[in-house]
Coordinates of C-alpha atoms in Angstrom, one line a residue:
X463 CA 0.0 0.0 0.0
X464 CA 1.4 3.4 -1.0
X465 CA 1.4 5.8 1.8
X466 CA 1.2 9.5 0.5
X467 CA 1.1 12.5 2.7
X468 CA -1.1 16.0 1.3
X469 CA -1.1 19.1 3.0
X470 CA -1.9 23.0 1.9
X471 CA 0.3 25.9 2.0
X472 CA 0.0 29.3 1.6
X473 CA -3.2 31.4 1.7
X474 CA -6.3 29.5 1.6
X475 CA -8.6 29.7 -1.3
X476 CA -12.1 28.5 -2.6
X477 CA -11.7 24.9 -4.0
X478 CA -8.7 23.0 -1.6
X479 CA -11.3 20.8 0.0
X480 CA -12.4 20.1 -3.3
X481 CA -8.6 18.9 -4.2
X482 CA -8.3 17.0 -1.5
X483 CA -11.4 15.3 -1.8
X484 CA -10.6 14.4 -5.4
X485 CA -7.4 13.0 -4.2
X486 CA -9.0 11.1 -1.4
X487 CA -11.7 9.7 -3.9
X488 CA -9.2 8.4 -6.4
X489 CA -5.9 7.6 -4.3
X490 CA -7.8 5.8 -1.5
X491 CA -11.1 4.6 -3.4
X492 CA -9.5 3.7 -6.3
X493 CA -6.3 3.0 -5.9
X494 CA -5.7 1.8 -2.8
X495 CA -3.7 4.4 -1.0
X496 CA -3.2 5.6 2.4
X497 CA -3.5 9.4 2.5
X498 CA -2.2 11.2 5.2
X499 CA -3.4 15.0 5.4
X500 CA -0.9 16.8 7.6
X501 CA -2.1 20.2 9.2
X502 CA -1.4 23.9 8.6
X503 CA 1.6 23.2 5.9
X504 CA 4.7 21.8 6.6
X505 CA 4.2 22.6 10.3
X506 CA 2.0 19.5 11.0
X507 CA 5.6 17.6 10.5
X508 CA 8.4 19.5 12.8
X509 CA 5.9 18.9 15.9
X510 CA 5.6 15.9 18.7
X511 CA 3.3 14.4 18.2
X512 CA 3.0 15.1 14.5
X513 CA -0.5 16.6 13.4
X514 CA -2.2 14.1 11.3
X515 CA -5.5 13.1 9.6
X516 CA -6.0 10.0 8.2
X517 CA -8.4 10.0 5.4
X518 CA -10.6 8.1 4.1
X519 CA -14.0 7.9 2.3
X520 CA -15.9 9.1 5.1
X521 CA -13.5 12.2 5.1
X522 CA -15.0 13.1 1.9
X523 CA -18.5 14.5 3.4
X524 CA -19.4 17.5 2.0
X525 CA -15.7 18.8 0.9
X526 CA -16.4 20.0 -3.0
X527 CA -18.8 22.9 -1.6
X528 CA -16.7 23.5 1.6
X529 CA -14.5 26.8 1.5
X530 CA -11.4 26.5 3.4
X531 CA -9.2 23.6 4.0
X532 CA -9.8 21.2 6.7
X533 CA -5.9 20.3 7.1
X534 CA -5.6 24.1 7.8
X535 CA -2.8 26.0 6.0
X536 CA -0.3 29.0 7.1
X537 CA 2.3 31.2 5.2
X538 CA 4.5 31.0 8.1
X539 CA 5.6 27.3 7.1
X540 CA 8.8 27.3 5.3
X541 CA 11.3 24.7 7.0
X542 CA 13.9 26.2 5.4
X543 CA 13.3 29.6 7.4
X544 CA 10.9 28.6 10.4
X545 CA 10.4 30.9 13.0
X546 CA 10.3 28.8 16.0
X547 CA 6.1 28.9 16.8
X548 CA 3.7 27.1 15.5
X549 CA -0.4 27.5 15.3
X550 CA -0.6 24.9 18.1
X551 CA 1.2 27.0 20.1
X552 CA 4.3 24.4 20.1
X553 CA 8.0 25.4 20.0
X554 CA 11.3 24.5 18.2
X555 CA 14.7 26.0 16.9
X556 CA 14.3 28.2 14.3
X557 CA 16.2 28.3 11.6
X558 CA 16.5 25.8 8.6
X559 CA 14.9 22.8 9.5
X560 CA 14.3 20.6 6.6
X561 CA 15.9 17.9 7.2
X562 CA 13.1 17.0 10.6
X563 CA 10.8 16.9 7.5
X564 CA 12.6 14.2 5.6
X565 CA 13.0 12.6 8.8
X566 CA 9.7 12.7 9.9
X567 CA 8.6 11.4 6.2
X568 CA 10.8 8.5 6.7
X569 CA 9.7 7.7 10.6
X570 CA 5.8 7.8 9.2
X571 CA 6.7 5.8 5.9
X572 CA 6.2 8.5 3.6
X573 CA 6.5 8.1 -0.5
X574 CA 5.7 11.1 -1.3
X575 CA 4.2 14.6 -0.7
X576 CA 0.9 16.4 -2.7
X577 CA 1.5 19.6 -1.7
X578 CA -0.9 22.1 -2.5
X579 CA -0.2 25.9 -3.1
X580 CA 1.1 28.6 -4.8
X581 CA 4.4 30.3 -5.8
X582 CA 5.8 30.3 -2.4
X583 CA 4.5 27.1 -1.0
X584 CA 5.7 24.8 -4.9
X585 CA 9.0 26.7 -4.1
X586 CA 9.8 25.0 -0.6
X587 CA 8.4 21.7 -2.3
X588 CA 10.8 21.5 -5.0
X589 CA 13.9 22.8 -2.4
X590 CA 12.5 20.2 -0.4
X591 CA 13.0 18.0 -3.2
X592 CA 16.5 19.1 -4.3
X593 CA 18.0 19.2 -0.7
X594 CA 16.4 16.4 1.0
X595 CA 15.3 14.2 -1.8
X596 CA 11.8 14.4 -0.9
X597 CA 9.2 13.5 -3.4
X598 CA 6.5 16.1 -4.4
X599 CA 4.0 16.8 -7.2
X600 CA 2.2 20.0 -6.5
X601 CA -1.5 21.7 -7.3
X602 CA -1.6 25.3 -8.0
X603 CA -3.6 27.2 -5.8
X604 CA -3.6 31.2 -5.9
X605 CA -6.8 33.4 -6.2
X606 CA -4.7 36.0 -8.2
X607 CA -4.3 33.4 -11.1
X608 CA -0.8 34.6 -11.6
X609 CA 1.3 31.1 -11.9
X610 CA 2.2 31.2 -15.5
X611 CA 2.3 27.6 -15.8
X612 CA -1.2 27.2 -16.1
X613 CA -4.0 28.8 -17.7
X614 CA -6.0 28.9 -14.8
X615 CA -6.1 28.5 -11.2
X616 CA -9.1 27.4 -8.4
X617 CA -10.1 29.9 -6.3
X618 CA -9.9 32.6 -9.3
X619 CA -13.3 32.7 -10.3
X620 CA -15.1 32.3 -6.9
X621 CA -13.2 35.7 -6.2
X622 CA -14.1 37.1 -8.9
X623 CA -17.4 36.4 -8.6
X624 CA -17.1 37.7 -5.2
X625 CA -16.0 40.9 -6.5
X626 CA -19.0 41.0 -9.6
X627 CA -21.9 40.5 -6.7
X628 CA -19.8 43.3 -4.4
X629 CA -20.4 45.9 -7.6
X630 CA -23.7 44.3 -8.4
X631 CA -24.7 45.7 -4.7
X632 CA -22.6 49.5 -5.1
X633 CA -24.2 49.9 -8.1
X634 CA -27.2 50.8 -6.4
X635 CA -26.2 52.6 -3.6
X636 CA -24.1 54.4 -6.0
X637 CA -26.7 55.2 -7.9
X638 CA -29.7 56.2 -5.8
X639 CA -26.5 59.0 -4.0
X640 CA -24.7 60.5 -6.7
X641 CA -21.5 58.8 -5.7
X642 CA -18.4 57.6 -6.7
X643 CA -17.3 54.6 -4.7
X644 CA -14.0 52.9 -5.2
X645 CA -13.6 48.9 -4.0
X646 CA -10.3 47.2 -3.3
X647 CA -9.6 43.8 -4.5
X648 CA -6.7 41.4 -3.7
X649 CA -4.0 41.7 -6.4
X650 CA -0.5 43.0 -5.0
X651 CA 1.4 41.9 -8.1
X652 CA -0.7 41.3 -11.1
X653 CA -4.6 42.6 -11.6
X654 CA -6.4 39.6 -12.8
X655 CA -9.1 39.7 -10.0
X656 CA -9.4 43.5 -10.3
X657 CA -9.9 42.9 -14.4
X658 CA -12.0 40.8 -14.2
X659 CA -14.2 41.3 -11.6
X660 CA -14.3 45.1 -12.7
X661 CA -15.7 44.0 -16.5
X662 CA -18.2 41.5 -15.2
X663 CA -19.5 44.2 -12.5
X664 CA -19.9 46.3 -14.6
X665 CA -16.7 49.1 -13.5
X666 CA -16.2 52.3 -14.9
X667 CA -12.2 52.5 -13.8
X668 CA -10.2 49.2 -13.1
X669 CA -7.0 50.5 -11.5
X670 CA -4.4 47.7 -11.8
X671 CA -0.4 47.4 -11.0
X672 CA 0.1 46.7 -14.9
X673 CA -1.1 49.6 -15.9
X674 CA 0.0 53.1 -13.5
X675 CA -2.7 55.7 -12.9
X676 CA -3.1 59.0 -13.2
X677 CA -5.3 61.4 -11.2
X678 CA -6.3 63.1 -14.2
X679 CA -7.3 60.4 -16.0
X680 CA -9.7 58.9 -13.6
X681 CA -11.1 62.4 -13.0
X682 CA -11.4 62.4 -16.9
X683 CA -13.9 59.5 -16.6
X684 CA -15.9 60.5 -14.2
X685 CA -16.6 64.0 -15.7
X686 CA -17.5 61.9 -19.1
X687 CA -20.2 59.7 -17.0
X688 CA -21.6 63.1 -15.4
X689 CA -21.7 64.9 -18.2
X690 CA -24.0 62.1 -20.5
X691 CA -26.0 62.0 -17.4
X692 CA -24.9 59.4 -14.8
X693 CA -23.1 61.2 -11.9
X694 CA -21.8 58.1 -10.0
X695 CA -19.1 55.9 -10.6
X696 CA -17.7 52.4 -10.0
X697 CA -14.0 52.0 -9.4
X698 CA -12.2 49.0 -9.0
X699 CA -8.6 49.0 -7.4
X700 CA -6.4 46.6 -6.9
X701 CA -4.3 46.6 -3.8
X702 CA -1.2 46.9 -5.7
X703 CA -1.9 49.5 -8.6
X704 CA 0.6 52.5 -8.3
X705 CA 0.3 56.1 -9.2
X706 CA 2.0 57.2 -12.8
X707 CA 4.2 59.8 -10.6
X708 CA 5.2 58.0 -8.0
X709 CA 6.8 54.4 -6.9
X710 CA 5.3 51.6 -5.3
X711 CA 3.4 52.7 -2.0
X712 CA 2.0 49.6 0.0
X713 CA -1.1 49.8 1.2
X714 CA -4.3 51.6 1.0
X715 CA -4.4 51.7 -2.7
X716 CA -8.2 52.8 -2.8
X717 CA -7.6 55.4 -0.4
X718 CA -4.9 57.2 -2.3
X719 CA -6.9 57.1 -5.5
X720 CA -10.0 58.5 -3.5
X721 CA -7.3 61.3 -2.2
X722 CA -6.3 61.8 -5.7
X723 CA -10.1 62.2 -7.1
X724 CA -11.1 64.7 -4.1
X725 CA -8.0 66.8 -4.6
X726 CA -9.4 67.3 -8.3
X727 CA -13.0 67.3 -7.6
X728 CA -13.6 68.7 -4.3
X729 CA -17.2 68.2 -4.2
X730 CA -17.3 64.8 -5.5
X731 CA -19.1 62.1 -2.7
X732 CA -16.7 59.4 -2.2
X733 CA -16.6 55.7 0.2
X734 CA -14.0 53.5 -0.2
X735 CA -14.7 49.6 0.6
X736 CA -11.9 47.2 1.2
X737 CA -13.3 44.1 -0.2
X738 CA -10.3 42.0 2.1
X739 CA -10.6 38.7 2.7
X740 CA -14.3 38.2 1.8
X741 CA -12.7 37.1 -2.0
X742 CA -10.8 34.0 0.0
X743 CA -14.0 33.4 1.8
X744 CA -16.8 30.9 1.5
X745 CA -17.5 28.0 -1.0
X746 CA -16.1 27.6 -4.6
X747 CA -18.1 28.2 -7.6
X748 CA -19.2 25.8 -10.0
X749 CA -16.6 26.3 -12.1
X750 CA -13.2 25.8 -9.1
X751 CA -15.5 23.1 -8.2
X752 CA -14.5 21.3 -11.2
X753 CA -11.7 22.6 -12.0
X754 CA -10.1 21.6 -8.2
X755 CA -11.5 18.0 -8.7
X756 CA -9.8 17.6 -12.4
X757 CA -6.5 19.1 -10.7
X758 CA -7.0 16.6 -8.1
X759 CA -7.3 13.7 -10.0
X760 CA -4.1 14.6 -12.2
X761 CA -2.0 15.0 -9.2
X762 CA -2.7 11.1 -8.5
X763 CA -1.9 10.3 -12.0
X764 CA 1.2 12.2 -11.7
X765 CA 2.1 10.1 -8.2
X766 CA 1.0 6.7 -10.5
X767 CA 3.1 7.5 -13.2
X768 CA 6.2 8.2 -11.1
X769 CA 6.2 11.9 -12.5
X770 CA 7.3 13.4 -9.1
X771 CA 8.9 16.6 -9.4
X772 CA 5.8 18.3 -11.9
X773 CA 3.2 20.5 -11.5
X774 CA -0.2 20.1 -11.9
X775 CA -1.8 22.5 -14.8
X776 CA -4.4 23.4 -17.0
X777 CA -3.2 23.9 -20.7
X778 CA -5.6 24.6 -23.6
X779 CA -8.4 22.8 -21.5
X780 CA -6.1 19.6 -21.1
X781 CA -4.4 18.8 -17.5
X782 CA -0.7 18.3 -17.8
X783 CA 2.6 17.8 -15.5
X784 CA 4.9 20.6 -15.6
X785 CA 8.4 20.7 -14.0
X786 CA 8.4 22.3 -10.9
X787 CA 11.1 24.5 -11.4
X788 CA 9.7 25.5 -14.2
X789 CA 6.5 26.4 -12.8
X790 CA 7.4 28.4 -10.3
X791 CA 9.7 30.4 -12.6
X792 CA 7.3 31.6 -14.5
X793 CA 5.0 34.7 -13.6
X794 CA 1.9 36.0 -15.4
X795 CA 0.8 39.5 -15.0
X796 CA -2.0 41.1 -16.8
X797 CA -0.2 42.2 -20.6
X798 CA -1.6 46.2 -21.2
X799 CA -1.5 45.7 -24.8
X800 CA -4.0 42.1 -24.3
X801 CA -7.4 40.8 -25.6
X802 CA -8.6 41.1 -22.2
X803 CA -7.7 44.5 -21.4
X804 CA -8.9 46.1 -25.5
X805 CA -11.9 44.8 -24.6
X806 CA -12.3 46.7 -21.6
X807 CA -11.8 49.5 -23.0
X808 CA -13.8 49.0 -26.2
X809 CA -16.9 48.8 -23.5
X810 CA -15.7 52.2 -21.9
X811 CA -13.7 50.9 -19.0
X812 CA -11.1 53.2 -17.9
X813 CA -7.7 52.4 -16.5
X814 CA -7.3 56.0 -15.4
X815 CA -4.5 56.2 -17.7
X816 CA -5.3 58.2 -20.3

């Protein structure tokens, strides 16, 4: 009997149950495995006792429409730099500790990992690999869809879906008060969510890191809308867009775009809404749903075929392996010049840029 350990890493996102229910469905129900969830990342494996779940069939229950992960996840598990705490409140040298998790892999008869999560979390997976001969395959979880290995990742959609029914509902207060209000969306690097939440809610400024913004030229849309009539406005932000005239300021993107529209327009009624982690929230849609469970499945062809050291991806609607270190090489930000983007503006969508 293979034994195979999963665990998430990373911020959690709309469709992990569903991955690990796929796995659990096909590697134990089908194949014969024993899976081993270990809890919040690599953490579950540098305490005593270890954290462990054991699942099986039962542990499937209502895990495709569950947000969340039940094995629990953190971004402060990297046993290459741990910090010396742990969400159980247990301690340990800091410091590189990598080696305790090819140990404790090797104590609890171990194959292999399934690790699921995004750049950061396939990075320590394939060091893990390279320094301690530990095998991986690794899912690509990131709500900000910006692994360039594969087309698409889980969790995308049910944000931006989160972000289309969060415009759906300003549109009206908007409306009925004459008012421009500005939402910010997750998106530090690359403005996928912002993009496309902003075009299917219906946005009259997306403001993204891609593409800088000036004050002038989100001003310059709202005078348009007011002057055909319609004297409120949507904006979208992303939390990472930047001003044209200035370098990268974290934090409070919305609220330095608002600044920038009252300096202009003095009378103008503004709110700003941080939409936060509501986008990481709740169940996945349909659509991560399915796309979670086909990711699932693939990793447990990948760990059947031997193909340890890949990625799981989407390409051209077919699910592939893809070298690790090529996966997590590669980063996909929204391209200015792209379909996506010239459509939004053929609609009217401004990007406050011109």
């Amino acid at each position: 009997m293979r034994r195979i350990g999963i665990l998430t890493g990373g911020g959690d996102a709309p469709g992990l149950n569903a991955v690990i229910r796929a796995v659990t469905k096909y590697g134990v129900g089908q194949r014969g495995w024993e899976l081993i969830g270990i809890e919040d990342s690599f953490n579950g494996l540098l305490e005593r006792p270890y954290r462990l779940q054991t699942l099986s069939m039962p542990s499937c229950r209502g895990l495709l429409a569950r947000g969340g992960t039940v094995l629990g996840t953190t971004n402060k598990g990297d046993p290459f730099a741990w910090r010396g705490t742990s969400k159980s409140g247990a301690t340990g040298k800091p410091g590189n500790r990598s080696v305790e998790v090819r140990e404790a892999m090797e104590e609890l008869g171990m194959e292999g990992l399934i690790v699921l999560g995004g750049d950061g979390t396939q990075g320590i997976a394939w060091r893990l690999m390279q320094e301690q001969g530990i095998k991986v395959v690794g899912v690509p979880k990131t709500i900000d869809n910006d692994l360039g290995a594969t087309d698409l990742c889980f969790g995308f959609q049910s944000a931006v879906d989160c972000v289309a029914d969060a415009l759906d509902r300003l549109h009206t207060t908007a409306e009925s008060h004459d008012r421009v209000l500005l939402l910010e969306v997750m998106g530090r690097d690359a403005g996928w969510i912002a993009l496309h939440g902003g075009i299917s809610g219906g946005a009259d400024v997306v403001v993204i890191p891609e593409i800088p913004w000036t004050g002038e030229g989100i001003c310059r849309k709202i005078i348009e809308r007011q002057q055909v009539g319609r004297p409120f406005s949507l904006i979208v932000v992303a939390e990472g867009a930047r001003p044209a005239d200035e370098g990268i300021i974290p934090g409070q993107a919305a609220q330095r775009v608002a600044d920038a529209i009252k300096a202009r327009l003095p009378d103008t009624d503004l709110r700003v809404t941080v939409l936060g982690h509501l986008q990481r929230g709740g169940g996945p849609v349909a659509v991560d749903r399915l796309l979670a469970t086909r990711m699932g499945v693939g990793a447990v062809d990948l760990v059947e075929a031997g193909r340890w050291g890949e990625l799981v991806c989407l390409r051209n609607n077919a699910i592939i392996g893809v070298p690790l270190q090529e996966a997590v090489s590669v980063y996909r930000t929204v391209d200015p010049a792209g379909d996506t983007v010239r459509v939004a503006r053929a609609v009217g969508v401004s990007f406050g840029d011109r």
